[in-house]
């Protein structure tokens, strides 16, 4: 029987790939999670502010329409 390093490397590569596929995903560090969560919270705050501004603009537009109708 002849020693065939190519075959051995191929078998080890397949075994390594199978082990990598079954391994759990790489955990995300808490500092990165906090950064992402903080950014999401900031985006939520900005969206809430934009919503409030839109509501105020709608009221102003209605008031302007009423004021221009009377003239």
PDB file of N, CA and C in Angstrom:
ATOM      1  N   UNK A   1       0.842  -1.177   0.000  1.00  0.00           N
ATOM      2  CA  UNK A   1       0.000   0.000   0.000  1.00  0.00           C
ATOM      3  C   UNK A   1       0.884   1.236   0.000  1.00  0.00           C
ATOM      4  N   UNK A   2       0.558   2.130  -0.889  1.00  0.00           N
ATOM      5  CA  UNK A   2       1.350   3.331  -1.042  1.00  0.00           C
ATOM      6  C   UNK A   2       0.747   4.486  -0.256  1.00  0.00           C
ATOM      7  N   UNK A   3       1.603   5.299   0.334  1.00  0.00           N
ATOM      8  CA  UNK A   3       1.161   6.481   1.083  1.00  0.00           C
ATOM      9  C   UNK A   3       0.846   7.596   0.096  1.00  0.00           C
ATOM     10  N   UNK A   4      -0.361   8.123   0.154  1.00  0.00           N
ATOM     11  CA  UNK A   4      -0.774   9.176  -0.773  1.00  0.00           C
ATOM     12  C   UNK A   4      -1.178  10.424   0.026  1.00  0.00           C
ATOM     13  N   UNK A   5      -0.274  11.385   0.127  1.00  0.00           N
ATOM     14  CA  UNK A   5      -0.569  12.571   0.924  1.00  0.00           C
ATOM     15  C   UNK A   5      -1.736  13.396   0.375  1.00  0.00           C
ATOM     16  N   UNK A   6      -1.926  13.385  -0.939  1.00  0.00           N
ATOM     17  CA  UNK A   6      -3.029  14.163  -1.509  1.00  0.00           C
ATOM     18  C   UNK A   6      -4.374  13.650  -1.008  1.00  0.00           C
ATOM     19  N   UNK A   7      -4.500  12.324  -0.945  1.00  0.00           N
ATOM     20  CA  UNK A   7      -5.741  11.726  -0.471  1.00  0.00           C
ATOM     21  C   UNK A   7      -5.971  12.064   1.000  1.00  0.00           C
ATOM     22  N   UNK A   8      -4.903  12.018   1.790  1.00  0.00           N
ATOM     23  CA  UNK A   8      -4.998  12.323   3.212  1.00  0.00           C
ATOM     24  C   UNK A   8      -5.423  13.775   3.422  1.00  0.00           C
ATOM     25  N   UNK A   9      -4.810  14.671   2.685  1.00  0.00           N
ATOM     26  CA  UNK A   9      -5.155  16.092   2.797  1.00  0.00           C
ATOM     27  C   UNK A   9      -6.607  16.312   2.390  1.00  0.00           C
ATOM     28  N   UNK A  10      -7.044  15.631   1.346  1.00  0.00           N
ATOM     29  CA  UNK A  10      -8.421  15.772   0.882  1.00  0.00           C
ATOM     30  C   UNK A  10      -9.403  15.288   1.948  1.00  0.00           C
ATOM     31  N   UNK A  11      -9.103  14.145   2.573  1.00  0.00           N
ATOM     32  CA  UNK A  11      -9.975  13.615   3.626  1.00  0.00           C
ATOM     33  C   UNK A  11      -9.995  14.541   4.833  1.00  0.00           C
ATOM     34  N   UNK A  12      -8.829  15.059   5.214  1.00  0.00           N
ATOM     35  CA  UNK A  12      -8.766  15.980   6.351  1.00  0.00           C
ATOM     36  C   UNK A  12      -9.518  17.271   6.044  1.00  0.00           C
ATOM     37  N   UNK A  13      -9.420  17.725   4.810  1.00  0.00           N
ATOM     38  CA  UNK A  13     -10.137  18.933   4.404  1.00  0.00           C
ATOM     39  C   UNK A  13     -11.640  18.751   4.496  1.00  0.00           C
ATOM     40  N   UNK A  14     -12.126  17.591   4.052  1.00  0.00           N
ATOM     41  CA  UNK A  14     -13.560  17.315   4.129  1.00  0.00           C
ATOM     42  C   UNK A  14     -14.015  17.231   5.578  1.00  0.00           C
ATOM     43  N   UNK A  15     -13.227  16.577   6.414  1.00  0.00           N
ATOM     44  CA  UNK A  15     -13.581  16.458   7.828  1.00  0.00           C
ATOM     45  C   UNK A  15     -13.584  17.830   8.495  1.00  0.00           C
ATOM     46  N   UNK A  16     -12.603  18.647   8.160  1.00  0.00           N
ATOM     47  CA  UNK A  16     -12.543  20.000   8.723  1.00  0.00           C
ATOM     48  C   UNK A  16     -13.724  20.846   8.289  1.00  0.00           C
ATOM     49  N   UNK A  17     -14.121  20.707   7.038  1.00  0.00           N
ATOM     50  CA  UNK A  17     -15.262  21.469   6.532  1.00  0.00           C
ATOM     51  C   UNK A  17     -16.549  21.043   7.221  1.00  0.00           C
ATOM     52  N   UNK A  18     -16.705  19.733   7.440  1.00  0.00           N
ATOM     53  CA  UNK A  18     -17.895  19.248   8.139  1.00  0.00           C
ATOM     54  C   UNK A  18     -17.936  19.771   9.569  1.00  0.00           C
ATOM     55  N   UNK A  19     -16.792  19.762  10.226  1.00  0.00           N
ATOM     56  CA  UNK A  19     -16.739  20.266  11.603  1.00  0.00           C
ATOM     57  C   UNK A  19     -17.044  21.756  11.645  1.00  0.00           C
ATOM     58  N   UNK A  20     -16.550  22.495  10.671  1.00  0.00           N
ATOM     59  CA  UNK A  20     -16.795  23.938  10.628  1.00  0.00           C
ATOM     60  C   UNK A  20     -18.270  24.232  10.389  1.00  0.00           C
ATOM     61  N   UNK A  21     -18.917  23.430   9.559  1.00  0.00           N
ATOM     62  CA  UNK A  21     -20.335  23.655   9.278  1.00  0.00           C
ATOM     63  C   UNK A  21     -21.196  23.372  10.499  1.00  0.00           C
ATOM     64  N   UNK A  22     -20.798  22.393  11.304  1.00  0.00           N
ATOM     65  CA  UNK A  22     -21.613  22.043  12.462  1.00  0.00           C
ATOM     66  C   UNK A  22     -21.285  22.885  13.691  1.00  0.00           C
ATOM     67  N   UNK A  23     -20.207  23.641  13.644  1.00  0.00           N
ATOM     68  CA  UNK A  23     -19.825  24.479  14.787  1.00  0.00           C
ATOM     69  C   UNK A  23     -20.790  25.649  14.919  1.00  0.00           C
ATOM     70  N   UNK A  24     -20.902  26.146  16.141  1.00  0.00           N
ATOM     71  CA  UNK A  24     -21.791  27.291  16.366  1.00  0.00           C
ATOM     72  C   UNK A  24     -21.181  28.538  15.745  1.00  0.00           C
ATOM     73  N   UNK A  25     -22.023  29.526  15.412  1.00  0.00           N
ATOM     74  CA  UNK A  25     -21.490  30.747  14.801  1.00  0.00           C
ATOM     75  C   UNK A  25     -20.582  31.509  15.758  1.00  0.00           C
ATOM     76  N   UNK A  26     -19.776  32.360  15.192  1.00  0.00           N
ATOM     77  CA  UNK A  26     -18.836  33.149  15.990  1.00  0.00           C
ATOM     78  C   UNK A  26     -19.629  34.132  16.838  1.00  0.00           C
ATOM     79  N   UNK A  27     -19.396  34.158  18.142  1.00  0.00           N
ATOM     80  CA  UNK A  27     -20.149  35.087  18.996  1.00  0.00           C
ATOM     81  C   UNK A  27     -19.739  36.534  18.741  1.00  0.00           C
ATOM     82  N   UNK A  28     -20.709  37.430  18.844  1.00  0.00           N
ATOM     83  CA  UNK A  28     -20.450  38.857  18.654  1.00  0.00           C
ATOM     84  C   UNK A  28     -20.100  39.454  20.011  1.00  0.00           C
ATOM     85  N   UNK A  29     -18.998  40.189  20.108  1.00  0.00           N
ATOM     86  CA  UNK A  29     -18.620  40.796  21.388  1.00  0.00           C
ATOM     87  C   UNK A  29     -19.693  41.767  21.884  1.00  0.00           C
ATOM     88  N   UNK A  30     -19.802  41.878  23.210  1.00  0.00           N
ATOM     89  CA  UNK A  30     -20.813  42.745  23.814  1.00  0.00           C
ATOM     90  C   UNK A  30     -20.647  44.195  23.403  1.00  0.00           C
ATOM     91  N   UNK A  31     -19.400  44.646  23.240  1.00  0.00           N
ATOM     92  CA  UNK A  31     -19.187  46.047  22.864  1.00  0.00           C
ATOM     93  C   UNK A  31     -19.808  46.348  21.502  1.00  0.00           C
ATOM     94  N   UNK A  32     -19.716  45.410  20.582  1.00  0.00           N
ATOM     95  CA  UNK A  32     -20.310  45.607  19.255  1.00  0.00           C
ATOM     96  C   UNK A  32     -21.828  45.534  19.349  1.00  0.00           C
ATOM     97  N   UNK A  33     -22.345  44.593  20.163  1.00  0.00           N
ATOM     98  CA  UNK A  33     -23.796  44.505  20.348  1.00  0.00           C
ATOM     99  C   UNK A  33     -24.342  45.803  20.922  1.00  0.00           C
ATOM    100  N   UNK A  34     -23.638  46.366  21.912  1.00  0.00           N
ATOM    101  CA  UNK A  34     -24.080  47.625  22.518  1.00  0.00           C
ATOM    102  C   UNK A  34     -24.075  48.753  21.497  1.00  0.00           C
ATOM    103  N   UNK A  35     -23.064  48.788  20.654  1.00  0.00           N
ATOM    104  CA  UNK A  35     -22.984  49.822  19.624  1.00  0.00           C
ATOM    105  C   UNK A  35     -24.157  49.697  18.660  1.00  0.00           C
ATOM    106  N   UNK A  36     -24.434  48.484  18.226  1.00  0.00           N
ATOM    107  CA  UNK A  36     -25.536  48.257  17.287  1.00  0.00           C
ATOM    108  C   UNK A  36     -26.864  48.609  17.944  1.00  0.00           C
ATOM    109  N   UNK A  37     -27.065  48.167  19.176  1.00  0.00           N
ATOM    110  CA  UNK A  37     -28.306  48.457  19.890  1.00  0.00           C
ATOM    111  C   UNK A  37     -28.469  49.953  20.092  1.00  0.00           C
ATOM    112  N   UNK A  38     -27.385  50.626  20.437  1.00  0.00           N
ATOM    113  CA  UNK A  38     -27.437  52.073  20.621  1.00  0.00           C
ATOM    114  C   UNK A  38     -27.818  52.789  19.344  1.00  0.00           C
ATOM    115  N   UNK A  39     -27.263  52.341  18.220  1.00  0.00           N
ATOM    116  CA  UNK A  39     -27.582  52.967  16.936  1.00  0.00           C
ATOM    117  C   UNK A  39     -29.047  52.737  16.576  1.00  0.00           C
ATOM    118  N   UNK A  40     -29.561  51.553  16.861  1.00  0.00           N
ATOM    119  CA  UNK A  40     -30.964  51.266  16.577  1.00  0.00           C
ATOM    120  C   UNK A  40     -31.853  52.165  17.427  1.00  0.00           C
ATOM    121  N   UNK A  41     -31.495  52.353  18.695  1.00  0.00           N
ATOM    122  CA  UNK A  41     -32.268  53.236  19.565  1.00  0.00           C
ATOM    123  C   UNK A  41     -32.241  54.664  19.049  1.00  0.00           C
ATOM    124  N   UNK A  42     -31.074  55.111  18.588  1.00  0.00           N
ATOM    125  CA  UNK A  42     -30.965  56.471  18.049  1.00  0.00           C
ATOM    126  C   UNK A  42     -31.831  56.631  16.808  1.00  0.00           C
ATOM    127  N   UNK A  43     -31.846  55.617  15.955  1.00  0.00           N
ATOM    128  CA  UNK A  43     -32.675  55.670  14.752  1.00  0.00           C
ATOM    129  C   UNK A  43     -34.145  55.745  15.143  1.00  0.00           C
ATOM    130  N   UNK A  44     -34.543  54.988  16.157  1.00  0.00           N
ATOM    131  CA  UNK A  44     -35.922  55.038  16.637  1.00  0.00           C
ATOM    132  C   UNK A  44     -36.289  56.416  17.151  1.00  0.00           C
ATOM    133  N   UNK A  45     -35.369  57.043  17.875  1.00  0.00           N
ATOM    134  CA  UNK A  45     -35.617  58.391  18.385  1.00  0.00           C
ATOM    135  C   UNK A  45     -35.755  59.387  17.237  1.00  0.00           C
ATOM    136  N   UNK A  46     -34.906  59.257  16.232  1.00  0.00           N
ATOM    137  CA  UNK A  46     -34.974  60.156  15.078  1.00  0.00           C
ATOM    138  C   UNK A  46     -36.302  59.968  14.340  1.00  0.00           C
ATOM    139  N   UNK A  47     -36.722  58.726  14.165  1.00  0.00           N
ATOM    140  CA  UNK A  47     -37.989  58.469  13.484  1.00  0.00           C
ATOM    141  C   UNK A  47     -39.163  59.052  14.260  1.00  0.00           C
ATOM    142  N   UNK A  48     -39.124  58.948  15.576  1.00  0.00           N
ATOM    143  CA  UNK A  48     -40.176  59.524  16.416  1.00  0.00           C
ATOM    144  C   UNK A  48     -40.200  61.044  16.270  1.00  0.00           C
ATOM    145  N   UNK A  49     -39.037  61.662  16.239  1.00  0.00           N
ATOM    146  CA  UNK A  49     -38.948  63.113  16.061  1.00  0.00           C
ATOM    147  C   UNK A  49     -39.501  63.523  14.702  1.00  0.00           C
ATOM    148  N   UNK A  50     -39.153  62.778  13.663  1.00  0.00           N
ATOM    149  CA  UNK A  50     -39.654  63.076  12.318  1.00  0.00           C
ATOM    150  C   UNK A  50     -41.177  62.947  12.286  1.00  0.00           C
ATOM    151  N   UNK A  51     -41.696  61.924  12.948  1.00  0.00           N
ATOM    152  CA  UNK A  51     -43.150  61.727  12.997  1.00  0.00           C
ATOM    153  C   UNK A  51     -43.823  62.921  13.668  1.00  0.00           C
ATOM    154  N   UNK A  52     -43.253  63.393  14.776  1.00  0.00           N
ATOM    155  CA  UNK A  52     -43.811  64.559  15.471  1.00  0.00           C
ATOM    156  C   UNK A  52     -43.766  65.802  14.588  1.00  0.00           C
ATOM    157  N   UNK A  53     -42.676  65.985  13.875  1.00  0.00           N
ATOM    158  CA  UNK A  53     -42.551  67.140  12.975  1.00  0.00           C
ATOM    159  C   UNK A  53     -43.601  67.063  11.866  1.00  0.00           C
ATOM    160  N   UNK A  54     -43.805  65.865  11.314  1.00  0.00           N
ATOM    161  CA  UNK A  54     -44.816  65.696  10.268  1.00  0.00           C
ATOM    162  C   UNK A  54     -46.202  66.062  10.782  1.00  0.00           C
ATOM    163  N   UNK A  55     -46.524  65.620  12.002  1.00  0.00           N
ATOM    164  CA  UNK A  55     -47.829  65.942  12.587  1.00  0.00           C
ATOM    165  C   UNK A  55     -47.983  67.449  12.768  1.00  0.00           C
ATOM    166  N   UNK A  56     -46.940  68.102  13.235  1.00  0.00           N
ATOM    167  CA  UNK A  56     -46.995  69.549  13.426  1.00  0.00           C
ATOM    168  C   UNK A  56     -47.147  70.276  12.091  1.00  0.00           C
ATOM    169  N   UNK A  57     -46.457  69.783  11.064  1.00  0.00           N
ATOM    170  CA  UNK A  57     -46.576  70.394   9.737  1.00  0.00           C
ATOM    171  C   UNK A  57     -47.988  70.235   9.174  1.00  0.00           C
ATOM    172  N   UNK A  58     -48.592  69.083   9.406  1.00  0.00           N
ATOM    173  CA  UNK A  58     -49.963  68.871   8.938  1.00  0.00           C
ATOM    174  C   UNK A  58     -50.913  69.870   9.585  1.00  0.00           C
ATOM    175  N   UNK A  59     -50.743  70.109  10.882  1.00  0.00           N
ATOM    176  CA  UNK A  59     -51.581  71.078  11.590  1.00  0.00           C
ATOM    177  C   UNK A  59     -51.349  72.475  11.023  1.00  0.00           C
ATOM    178  N   UNK A  60     -50.107  72.841  10.796  1.00  0.00           N
ATOM    179  CA  UNK A  60     -49.801  74.159  10.228  1.00  0.00           C
ATOM    180  C   UNK A  60     -50.396  74.326   8.829  1.00  0.00           C
ATOM    181  N   UNK A  61     -50.325  73.277   8.028  1.00  0.00           N
ATOM    182  CA  UNK A  61     -50.888  73.336   6.675  1.00  0.00           C
ATOM    183  C   UNK A  61     -52.401  73.535   6.746  1.00  0.00           C
ATOM    184  N   UNK A  62     -53.056  72.807   7.656  1.00  0.00           N
ATOM    185  CA  UNK A  62     -54.502  72.973   7.819  1.00  0.00           C
ATOM    186  C   UNK A  62     -54.837  74.395   8.243  1.00  0.00           C
ATOM    187  N   UNK A  63     -54.066  74.953   9.174  1.00  0.00           N
ATOM    188  CA  UNK A  63     -54.307  76.327   9.619  1.00  0.00           C
ATOM    189  C   UNK A  63     -54.099  77.321   8.480  1.00  0.00           C
ATOM    190  N   UNK A  64     -53.071  77.107   7.690  1.00  0.00           N
ATOM    191  CA  UNK A  64     -52.823  77.990   6.543  1.00  0.00           C
ATOM    192  C   UNK A  64     -53.945  77.891   5.514  1.00  0.00           C
ATOM    193  N   UNK A  65     -54.442  76.685   5.288  1.00  0.00           N
ATOM    194  CA  UNK A  65     -55.546  76.507   4.346  1.00  0.00           C
ATOM    195  C   UNK A  65     -56.792  77.231   4.843  1.00  0.00           C
ATOM    196  N   UNK A  66     -57.067  77.128   6.153  1.00  0.00           N
ATOM    197  CA  UNK A  66     -58.222  77.831   6.725  1.00  0.00           C
ATOM    198  C   UNK A  66     -58.049  79.341   6.614  1.00  0.00           C
ATOM    199  N   UNK A  67     -56.845  79.815   6.854  1.00  0.00           N
ATOM    200  CA  UNK A  67     -56.580  81.255   6.798  1.00  0.00           C
ATOM    201  C   UNK A  67     -56.715  81.783   5.374  1.00  0.00           C
ATOM    202  N   UNK A  68     -56.290  81.002   4.391  1.00  0.00           N
ATOM    203  CA  UNK A  68     -56.374  81.466   2.999  1.00  0.00           C
ATOM    204  C   UNK A  68     -57.792  81.360   2.457  1.00  0.00           C
ATOM    205  N   UNK A  69     -58.610  80.467   2.991  1.00  0.00           N
ATOM    206  CA  UNK A  69     -60.000  80.342   2.548  1.00  0.00           C
ATOM    207  C   UNK A  69     -60.812  81.567   2.950  1.00  0.00           C
ATOM    208  N   UNK A  70     -60.527  82.129   4.107  1.00  0.00           N
ATOM    209  CA  UNK A  70     -61.283  83.272   4.615  1.00  0.00           C
ATOM    210  C   UNK A  70     -61.012  84.528   3.804  1.00  0.00           C
ATOM    211  N   UNK A  71     -59.871  84.619   3.193  1.00  0.00           N
ATOM    212  CA  UNK A  71     -59.509  85.824   2.434  1.00  0.00           C
ATOM    213  C   UNK A  71     -60.138  85.811   1.124  1.00  0.00           C
TER     214      UNK A  71
END
